[in-house]
Amino acid sequence: MKTWKETSPLAKRIIIYLGILLLMVVSVAVWLHEPQQAVEQETAVVETQDLVPPRDVILYFALAQETLLYPEIRQIDGCDNDIACVEGLVGALAEGPEAVGGLVRVMPEGVRLNGVNIEDELVTLDFNARLVNGHPGGSMSELLTVYALVDSIAANFPHLRQLQLLFDGQPRDTLKGHIDVSQPVKADFSWTRNPEEAELEMPVKGGEDG
């Protein structure tokens, strides 16, 4: 067998070219394989998310002419982390009640949640200015809005007990002149009826005869 020194220049060039060609083929194969792996991983994540089932949540709404909040059981999209779950819950709360019987909105139509941040037991919700501009105001109305939010969150996620409100990224002293929202608000279920009490006390929709 000839040594490398004994190999002719032409044979050496052929060997070198073949080595370069082999390296290029391997590089292209690796390059083509990596995007496929990324697609497969992304598909796996999407499929996993699709498997998260919807979840039932308790939402608190106001009752016309009442000074307490009443619960409504709703379903939100499946979620696998606190931020996503809180986003879904607040979105459902902003849509207003589905049940008949006198429940009314606690936030004006057009409210949009800009973002959610969670640190320990504190949830920070950043809303657009519509929550202020479209709110009817008044101490009781503002109070029910604030506690509908914090109590709905705490009822479904007991480890989240405080709420800080921001409006387009900025704090405010009050919601609309009455209720202090400059500092975190703690959940307080003295403003709510539990589901058993609510079932007994909810008024029957007028115009429906037995």
PDB file of C-alpha atoms in Angstrom:
ATOM      1  CA  MET A   1       0.000   0.000   0.000  1.00  0.00           C
ATOM      2  CA  LYS A   2       1.334   3.399  -0.947  1.00  0.00           C
ATOM      3  CA  THR A   3       1.934   5.982   1.746  1.00  0.00           C
ATOM      4  CA  TRP A   4       0.551   9.524   1.428  1.00  0.00           C
ATOM      5  CA  LYS A   5       3.968  10.749   0.274  1.00  0.00           C
ATOM      6  CA  GLU A   6       4.054   8.103  -2.414  1.00  0.00           C
ATOM      7  CA  THR A   7       0.563   8.951  -3.692  1.00  0.00           C
ATOM      8  CA  SER A   8       0.510  10.912  -6.924  1.00  0.00           C
ATOM      9  CA  PRO A   9      -0.546  14.586  -6.866  1.00  0.00           C
ATOM     10  CA  LEU A  10      -3.644  13.791  -8.932  1.00  0.00           C
ATOM     11  CA  ALA A  11      -4.743  11.074  -6.503  1.00  0.00           C
ATOM     12  CA  LYS A  12      -4.127  13.399  -3.567  1.00  0.00           C
ATOM     13  CA  ARG A  13      -6.370  16.062  -5.141  1.00  0.00           C
ATOM     14  CA  ILE A  14      -9.101  13.515  -5.777  1.00  0.00           C
ATOM     15  CA  ILE A  15      -8.955  12.330  -2.168  1.00  0.00           C
ATOM     16  CA  ILE A  16      -9.096  15.911  -0.876  1.00  0.00           C
ATOM     17  CA  TYR A  17     -12.046  16.776  -3.160  1.00  0.00           C
ATOM     18  CA  LEU A  18     -13.884  13.664  -2.058  1.00  0.00           C
ATOM     19  CA  GLY A  19     -13.303  14.579   1.590  1.00  0.00           C
ATOM     20  CA  ILE A  20     -14.631  18.104   1.024  1.00  0.00           C
ATOM     21  CA  LEU A  21     -17.636  16.742  -0.853  1.00  0.00           C
ATOM     22  CA  LEU A  22     -18.397  14.303   1.960  1.00  0.00           C
ATOM     23  CA  LEU A  23     -18.171  17.098   4.532  1.00  0.00           C
ATOM     24  CA  MET A  24     -20.565  19.237   2.492  1.00  0.00           C
ATOM     25  CA  VAL A  25     -23.070  16.401   2.174  1.00  0.00           C
ATOM     26  CA  VAL A  26     -22.995  15.780   5.930  1.00  0.00           C
ATOM     27  CA  SER A  27     -23.407  19.517   6.669  1.00  0.00           C
ATOM     28  CA  VAL A  28     -26.406  19.831   4.344  1.00  0.00           C
ATOM     29  CA  ALA A  29     -28.012  16.748   5.873  1.00  0.00           C
ATOM     30  CA  VAL A  30     -27.621  18.175   9.382  1.00  0.00           C
ATOM     31  CA  TRP A  31     -28.969  21.567   8.257  1.00  0.00           C
ATOM     32  CA  LEU A  32     -32.044  19.986   6.692  1.00  0.00           C
ATOM     33  CA  HIS A  33     -32.683  17.806   9.736  1.00  0.00           C
ATOM     34  CA  GLU A  34     -32.645  20.611  12.335  1.00  0.00           C
ATOM     35  CA  PRO A  35     -35.690  22.546  10.985  1.00  0.00           C
ATOM     36  CA  GLN A  36     -37.618  19.292  10.869  1.00  0.00           C
ATOM     37  CA  GLN A  37     -36.790  18.682  14.527  1.00  0.00           C
ATOM     38  CA  ALA A  38     -37.942  22.223  15.380  1.00  0.00           C
ATOM     39  CA  VAL A  39     -41.234  21.684  13.547  1.00  0.00           C
ATOM     40  CA  GLU A  40     -41.765  18.386  15.352  1.00  0.00           C
ATOM     41  CA  GLN A  41     -41.059  19.998  18.737  1.00  0.00           C
ATOM     42  CA  GLU A  42     -43.416  22.915  17.991  1.00  0.00           C
ATOM     43  CA  THR A  43     -46.127  20.509  16.884  1.00  0.00           C
ATOM     44  CA  ALA A  44     -45.681  18.525  20.090  1.00  0.00           C
ATOM     45  CA  VAL A  45     -46.110  21.707  22.179  1.00  0.00           C
ATOM     46  CA  VAL A  46     -49.290  22.681  20.321  1.00  0.00           C
ATOM     47  CA  GLU A  47     -50.708  19.180  20.701  1.00  0.00           C
ATOM     48  CA  THR A  48     -49.938  19.250  24.434  1.00  0.00           C
ATOM     49  CA  GLN A  49     -51.706  22.600  24.811  1.00  0.00           C
ATOM     50  CA  ASP A  50     -54.723  21.253  22.949  1.00  0.00           C
ATOM     51  CA  LEU A  51     -54.955  18.461  25.505  1.00  0.00           C
ATOM     52  CA  VAL A  52     -55.458  20.869  28.438  1.00  0.00           C
ATOM     53  CA  PRO A  53     -59.210  20.615  29.137  1.00  0.00           C
ATOM     54  CA  PRO A  54     -61.447  23.633  29.787  1.00  0.00           C
ATOM     55  CA  ARG A  55     -61.822  24.492  33.446  1.00  0.00           C
ATOM     56  CA  ASP A  56     -64.772  25.662  35.511  1.00  0.00           C
ATOM     57  CA  VAL A  57     -64.292  28.929  37.372  1.00  0.00           C
ATOM     58  CA  ILE A  58     -66.315  31.030  39.785  1.00  0.00           C
ATOM     59  CA  LEU A  59     -66.897  34.587  38.609  1.00  0.00           C
ATOM     60  CA  TYR A  60     -68.467  37.269  40.779  1.00  0.00           C
ATOM     61  CA  PHE A  61     -70.940  39.733  39.297  1.00  0.00           C
ATOM     62  CA  ALA A  62     -73.108  42.435  40.781  1.00  0.00           C
ATOM     63  CA  LEU A  63     -76.842  42.052  41.288  1.00  0.00           C
ATOM     64  CA  ALA A  64     -79.086  44.957  40.356  1.00  0.00           C
ATOM     65  CA  GLN A  65     -80.021  47.060  43.380  1.00  0.00           C
ATOM     66  CA  GLU A  66     -77.804  44.929  45.644  1.00  0.00           C
ATOM     67  CA  THR A  67     -74.556  45.675  47.457  1.00  0.00           C
ATOM     68  CA  LEU A  68     -73.114  42.171  47.226  1.00  0.00           C
ATOM     69  CA  LEU A  69     -71.491  40.042  44.549  1.00  0.00           C
ATOM     70  CA  TYR A  70     -73.065  36.806  43.360  1.00  0.00           C
ATOM     71  CA  PRO A  71     -71.230  33.887  41.775  1.00  0.00           C
ATOM     72  CA  GLU A  72     -71.661  32.437  38.320  1.00  0.00           C
ATOM     73  CA  ILE A  73     -69.965  29.203  37.261  1.00  0.00           C
ATOM     74  CA  ARG A  74     -68.349  29.524  33.847  1.00  0.00           C
ATOM     75  CA  GLN A  75     -65.902  27.608  31.685  1.00  0.00           C
ATOM     76  CA  ILE A  76     -62.704  29.126  30.375  1.00  0.00           C
ATOM     77  CA  ASP A  77     -60.192  27.686  27.949  1.00  0.00           C
ATOM     78  CA  GLY A  78     -57.750  25.154  29.306  1.00  0.00           C
ATOM     79  CA  CYS A  79     -54.602  26.693  30.785  1.00  0.00           C
ATOM     80  CA  ASP A  80     -51.497  25.271  32.401  1.00  0.00           C
ATOM     81  CA  ASN A  81     -50.005  28.292  34.196  1.00  0.00           C
ATOM     82  CA  ASP A  82     -51.320  31.008  36.495  1.00  0.00           C
ATOM     83  CA  ILE A  83     -50.871  33.905  34.076  1.00  0.00           C
ATOM     84  CA  ALA A  84     -52.777  32.199  31.265  1.00  0.00           C
ATOM     85  CA  CYS A  85     -55.514  31.114  33.679  1.00  0.00           C
ATOM     86  CA  VAL A  86     -55.902  34.598  35.168  1.00  0.00           C
ATOM     87  CA  GLU A  87     -56.042  36.089  31.667  1.00  0.00           C
ATOM     88  CA  GLY A  88     -58.843  33.699  30.759  1.00  0.00           C
ATOM     89  CA  LEU A  89     -60.723  34.362  33.988  1.00  0.00           C
ATOM     90  CA  VAL A  90     -60.528  38.157  33.704  1.00  0.00           C
ATOM     91  CA  GLY A  91     -61.508  37.960  30.039  1.00  0.00           C
ATOM     92  CA  ALA A  92     -64.645  36.016  30.977  1.00  0.00           C
ATOM     93  CA  LEU A  93     -65.409  38.505  33.750  1.00  0.00           C
ATOM     94  CA  ALA A  94     -65.098  41.388  31.282  1.00  0.00           C
ATOM     95  CA  GLU A  95     -67.619  39.703  28.973  1.00  0.00           C
ATOM     96  CA  GLY A  96     -70.295  39.996  31.644  1.00  0.00           C
ATOM     97  CA  PRO A  97     -72.685  37.411  33.081  1.00  0.00           C
ATOM     98  CA  GLU A  98     -74.315  34.720  30.967  1.00  0.00           C
ATOM     99  CA  ALA A  99     -77.048  33.682  33.390  1.00  0.00           C
ATOM    100  CA  VAL A 100     -80.423  35.393  33.559  1.00  0.00           C
ATOM    101  CA  GLY A 101     -81.852  36.561  36.846  1.00  0.00           C
ATOM    102  CA  GLY A 102     -80.560  40.048  37.469  1.00  0.00           C
ATOM    103  CA  LEU A 103     -76.766  39.709  37.385  1.00  0.00           C
ATOM    104  CA  VAL A 104     -75.093  42.742  35.836  1.00  0.00           C
ATOM    105  CA  ARG A 105     -71.647  43.621  34.557  1.00  0.00           C
ATOM    106  CA  VAL A 106     -68.911  44.781  36.897  1.00  0.00           C
ATOM    107  CA  MET A 107     -66.797  46.279  34.110  1.00  0.00           C
ATOM    108  CA  PRO A 108     -67.895  48.445  31.180  1.00  0.00           C
ATOM    109  CA  GLU A 109     -68.025  47.022  27.668  1.00  0.00           C
ATOM    110  CA  GLY A 110     -64.851  47.547  25.689  1.00  0.00           C
ATOM    111  CA  VAL A 111     -62.487  46.876  28.588  1.00  0.00           C
ATOM    112  CA  ARG A 112     -59.276  45.222  27.429  1.00  0.00           C
ATOM    113  CA  LEU A 113     -56.657  43.508  29.562  1.00  0.00           C
ATOM    114  CA  ASN A 114     -53.221  44.688  28.455  1.00  0.00           C
ATOM    115  CA  GLY A 115     -51.240  42.275  30.593  1.00  0.00           C
ATOM    116  CA  VAL A 116     -50.910  40.193  33.743  1.00  0.00           C
ATOM    117  CA  ASN A 117     -48.003  39.924  36.149  1.00  0.00           C
ATOM    118  CA  ILE A 118     -47.818  37.622  39.161  1.00  0.00           C
ATOM    119  CA  GLU A 119     -45.329  37.840  42.001  1.00  0.00           C
ATOM    120  CA  ASP A 120     -45.908  35.629  45.036  1.00  0.00           C
ATOM    121  CA  GLU A 121     -49.547  36.245  46.040  1.00  0.00           C
ATOM    122  CA  LEU A 122     -49.825  39.580  44.210  1.00  0.00           C
ATOM    123  CA  VAL A 123     -51.542  39.774  40.823  1.00  0.00           C
ATOM    124  CA  THR A 124     -51.061  42.944  38.784  1.00  0.00           C
ATOM    125  CA  LEU A 125     -53.657  43.572  36.091  1.00  0.00           C
ATOM    126  CA  ASP A 126     -53.012  46.253  33.498  1.00  0.00           C
ATOM    127  CA  PHE A 127     -56.232  47.429  31.807  1.00  0.00           C
ATOM    128  CA  ASN A 128     -56.845  49.921  29.055  1.00  0.00           C
ATOM    129  CA  ALA A 129     -58.319  53.290  30.015  1.00  0.00           C
ATOM    130  CA  ARG A 130     -61.834  52.082  29.193  1.00  0.00           C
ATOM    131  CA  LEU A 131     -62.129  50.615  32.696  1.00  0.00           C
ATOM    132  CA  VAL A 132     -61.990  54.195  34.007  1.00  0.00           C
ATOM    133  CA  ASN A 133     -63.574  56.165  31.171  1.00  0.00           C
ATOM    134  CA  GLY A 134     -66.538  53.827  30.791  1.00  0.00           C
ATOM    135  CA  HIS A 135     -67.146  53.209  34.487  1.00  0.00           C
ATOM    136  CA  PRO A 136     -70.319  54.739  35.977  1.00  0.00           C
ATOM    137  CA  GLY A 137     -68.445  55.723  39.143  1.00  0.00           C
ATOM    138  CA  GLY A 138     -69.850  55.906  42.646  1.00  0.00           C
ATOM    139  CA  SER A 139     -68.343  54.362  45.750  1.00  0.00           C
ATOM    140  CA  MET A 140     -70.417  51.149  45.745  1.00  0.00           C
ATOM    141  CA  SER A 141     -70.072  50.568  42.004  1.00  0.00           C
ATOM    142  CA  GLU A 142     -66.303  51.035  42.171  1.00  0.00           C
ATOM    143  CA  LEU A 143     -66.038  48.799  45.223  1.00  0.00           C
ATOM    144  CA  LEU A 144     -67.957  45.971  43.525  1.00  0.00           C
ATOM    145  CA  THR A 145     -65.746  46.218  40.448  1.00  0.00           C
ATOM    146  CA  VAL A 146     -62.553  45.955  42.477  1.00  0.00           C
ATOM    147  CA  TYR A 147     -63.757  43.083  44.668  1.00  0.00           C
ATOM    148  CA  ALA A 148     -65.319  41.228  41.749  1.00  0.00           C
ATOM    149  CA  LEU A 149     -61.821  41.098  40.290  1.00  0.00           C
ATOM    150  CA  VAL A 150     -59.774  40.220  43.359  1.00  0.00           C
ATOM    151  CA  ASP A 151     -62.359  37.813  44.833  1.00  0.00           C
ATOM    152  CA  SER A 152     -62.881  36.014  41.516  1.00  0.00           C
ATOM    153  CA  ILE A 153     -59.132  35.477  41.279  1.00  0.00           C
ATOM    154  CA  ALA A 154     -58.749  34.358  44.912  1.00  0.00           C
ATOM    155  CA  ALA A 155     -61.777  32.036  44.753  1.00  0.00           C
ATOM    156  CA  ASN A 156     -60.180  30.072  41.923  1.00  0.00           C
ATOM    157  CA  PHE A 157     -56.524  30.482  42.866  1.00  0.00           C
ATOM    158  CA  PRO A 158     -56.339  30.623  46.682  1.00  0.00           C
ATOM    159  CA  HIS A 159     -52.605  31.352  46.622  1.00  0.00           C
ATOM    160  CA  LEU A 160     -53.287  34.645  44.801  1.00  0.00           C
ATOM    161  CA  ARG A 161     -54.769  36.961  47.431  1.00  0.00           C
ATOM    162  CA  GLN A 162     -53.879  40.510  46.408  1.00  0.00           C
ATOM    163  CA  LEU A 163     -54.583  42.677  43.372  1.00  0.00           C
ATOM    164  CA  GLN A 164     -52.814  45.744  42.013  1.00  0.00           C
ATOM    165  CA  LEU A 165     -54.542  47.658  39.227  1.00  0.00           C
ATOM    166  CA  LEU A 166     -52.744  49.570  36.490  1.00  0.00           C
ATOM    167  CA  PHE A 167     -54.264  51.546  33.637  1.00  0.00           C
ATOM    168  CA  ASP A 168     -52.258  51.562  30.417  1.00  0.00           C
ATOM    169  CA  GLY A 169     -49.235  50.784  32.558  1.00  0.00           C
ATOM    170  CA  GLN A 170     -49.814  53.557  35.106  1.00  0.00           C
ATOM    171  CA  PRO A 171     -51.228  53.476  38.659  1.00  0.00           C
ATOM    172  CA  ARG A 172     -54.135  55.644  39.791  1.00  0.00           C
ATOM    173  CA  ASP A 173     -55.124  56.936  43.207  1.00  0.00           C
ATOM    174  CA  THR A 174     -58.751  55.841  42.802  1.00  0.00           C
ATOM    175  CA  LEU A 175     -60.741  53.877  40.269  1.00  0.00           C
ATOM    176  CA  LYS A 176     -62.988  56.837  39.502  1.00  0.00           C
ATOM    177  CA  GLY A 177     -62.843  59.182  42.444  1.00  0.00           C
ATOM    178  CA  HIS A 178     -63.865  56.952  45.346  1.00  0.00           C
ATOM    179  CA  ILE A 179     -62.186  53.573  45.904  1.00  0.00           C
ATOM    180  CA  ASP A 180     -58.452  53.655  46.585  1.00  0.00           C
ATOM    181  CA  VAL A 181     -56.532  51.512  44.074  1.00  0.00           C
ATOM    182  CA  SER A 182     -53.109  53.071  44.600  1.00  0.00           C
ATOM    183  CA  GLN A 183     -52.058  50.083  46.738  1.00  0.00           C
ATOM    184  CA  PRO A 184     -52.710  46.335  46.433  1.00  0.00           C
ATOM    185  CA  VAL A 185     -56.219  45.281  47.450  1.00  0.00           C
ATOM    186  CA  LYS A 186     -56.678  42.076  49.464  1.00  0.00           C
ATOM    187  CA  ALA A 187     -59.436  39.577  48.742  1.00  0.00           C
ATOM    188  CA  ASP A 188     -62.461  40.094  50.997  1.00  0.00           C
ATOM    189  CA  PHE A 189     -65.321  37.629  50.641  1.00  0.00           C
ATOM    190  CA  SER A 190     -67.589  39.590  52.973  1.00  0.00           C
ATOM    191  CA  TRP A 191     -68.705  41.324  49.760  1.00  0.00           C
ATOM    192  CA  THR A 192     -69.806  38.044  48.184  1.00  0.00           C
ATOM    193  CA  ARG A 193     -72.458  35.375  48.521  1.00  0.00           C
ATOM    194  CA  ASN A 194     -71.300  31.777  48.376  1.00  0.00           C
ATOM    195  CA  PRO A 195     -72.840  29.545  45.654  1.00  0.00           C
ATOM    196  CA  GLU A 196     -75.277  27.827  48.054  1.00  0.00           C
ATOM    197  CA  GLU A 197     -76.646  31.120  49.373  1.00  0.00           C
ATOM    198  CA  ALA A 198     -76.778  32.582  45.883  1.00  0.00           C
ATOM    199  CA  GLU A 199     -78.876  29.683  44.589  1.00  0.00           C
ATOM    200  CA  LEU A 200     -81.468  30.342  47.285  1.00  0.00           C
ATOM    201  CA  GLU A 201     -81.492  34.114  46.990  1.00  0.00           C
ATOM    202  CA  MET A 202     -81.242  34.763  43.247  1.00  0.00           C
ATOM    203  CA  PRO A 203     -84.468  36.413  42.046  1.00  0.00           C
ATOM    204  CA  VAL A 204     -86.628  34.693  39.445  1.00  0.00           C
ATOM    205  CA  LYS A 205     -86.664  36.408  36.078  1.00  0.00           C
ATOM    206  CA  GLY A 206     -89.894  38.350  35.674  1.00  0.00           C
ATOM    207  CA  GLY A 207     -92.501  37.264  33.160  1.00  0.00           C
ATOM    208  CA  GLU A 208     -91.964  33.535  33.651  1.00  0.00           C
ATOM    209  CA  ASP A 209     -95.003  31.822  35.108  1.00  0.00           C
ATOM    210  CA  GLY A 210     -94.718  28.400  36.687  1.00  0.00           C
TER     211      GLY A 210
END
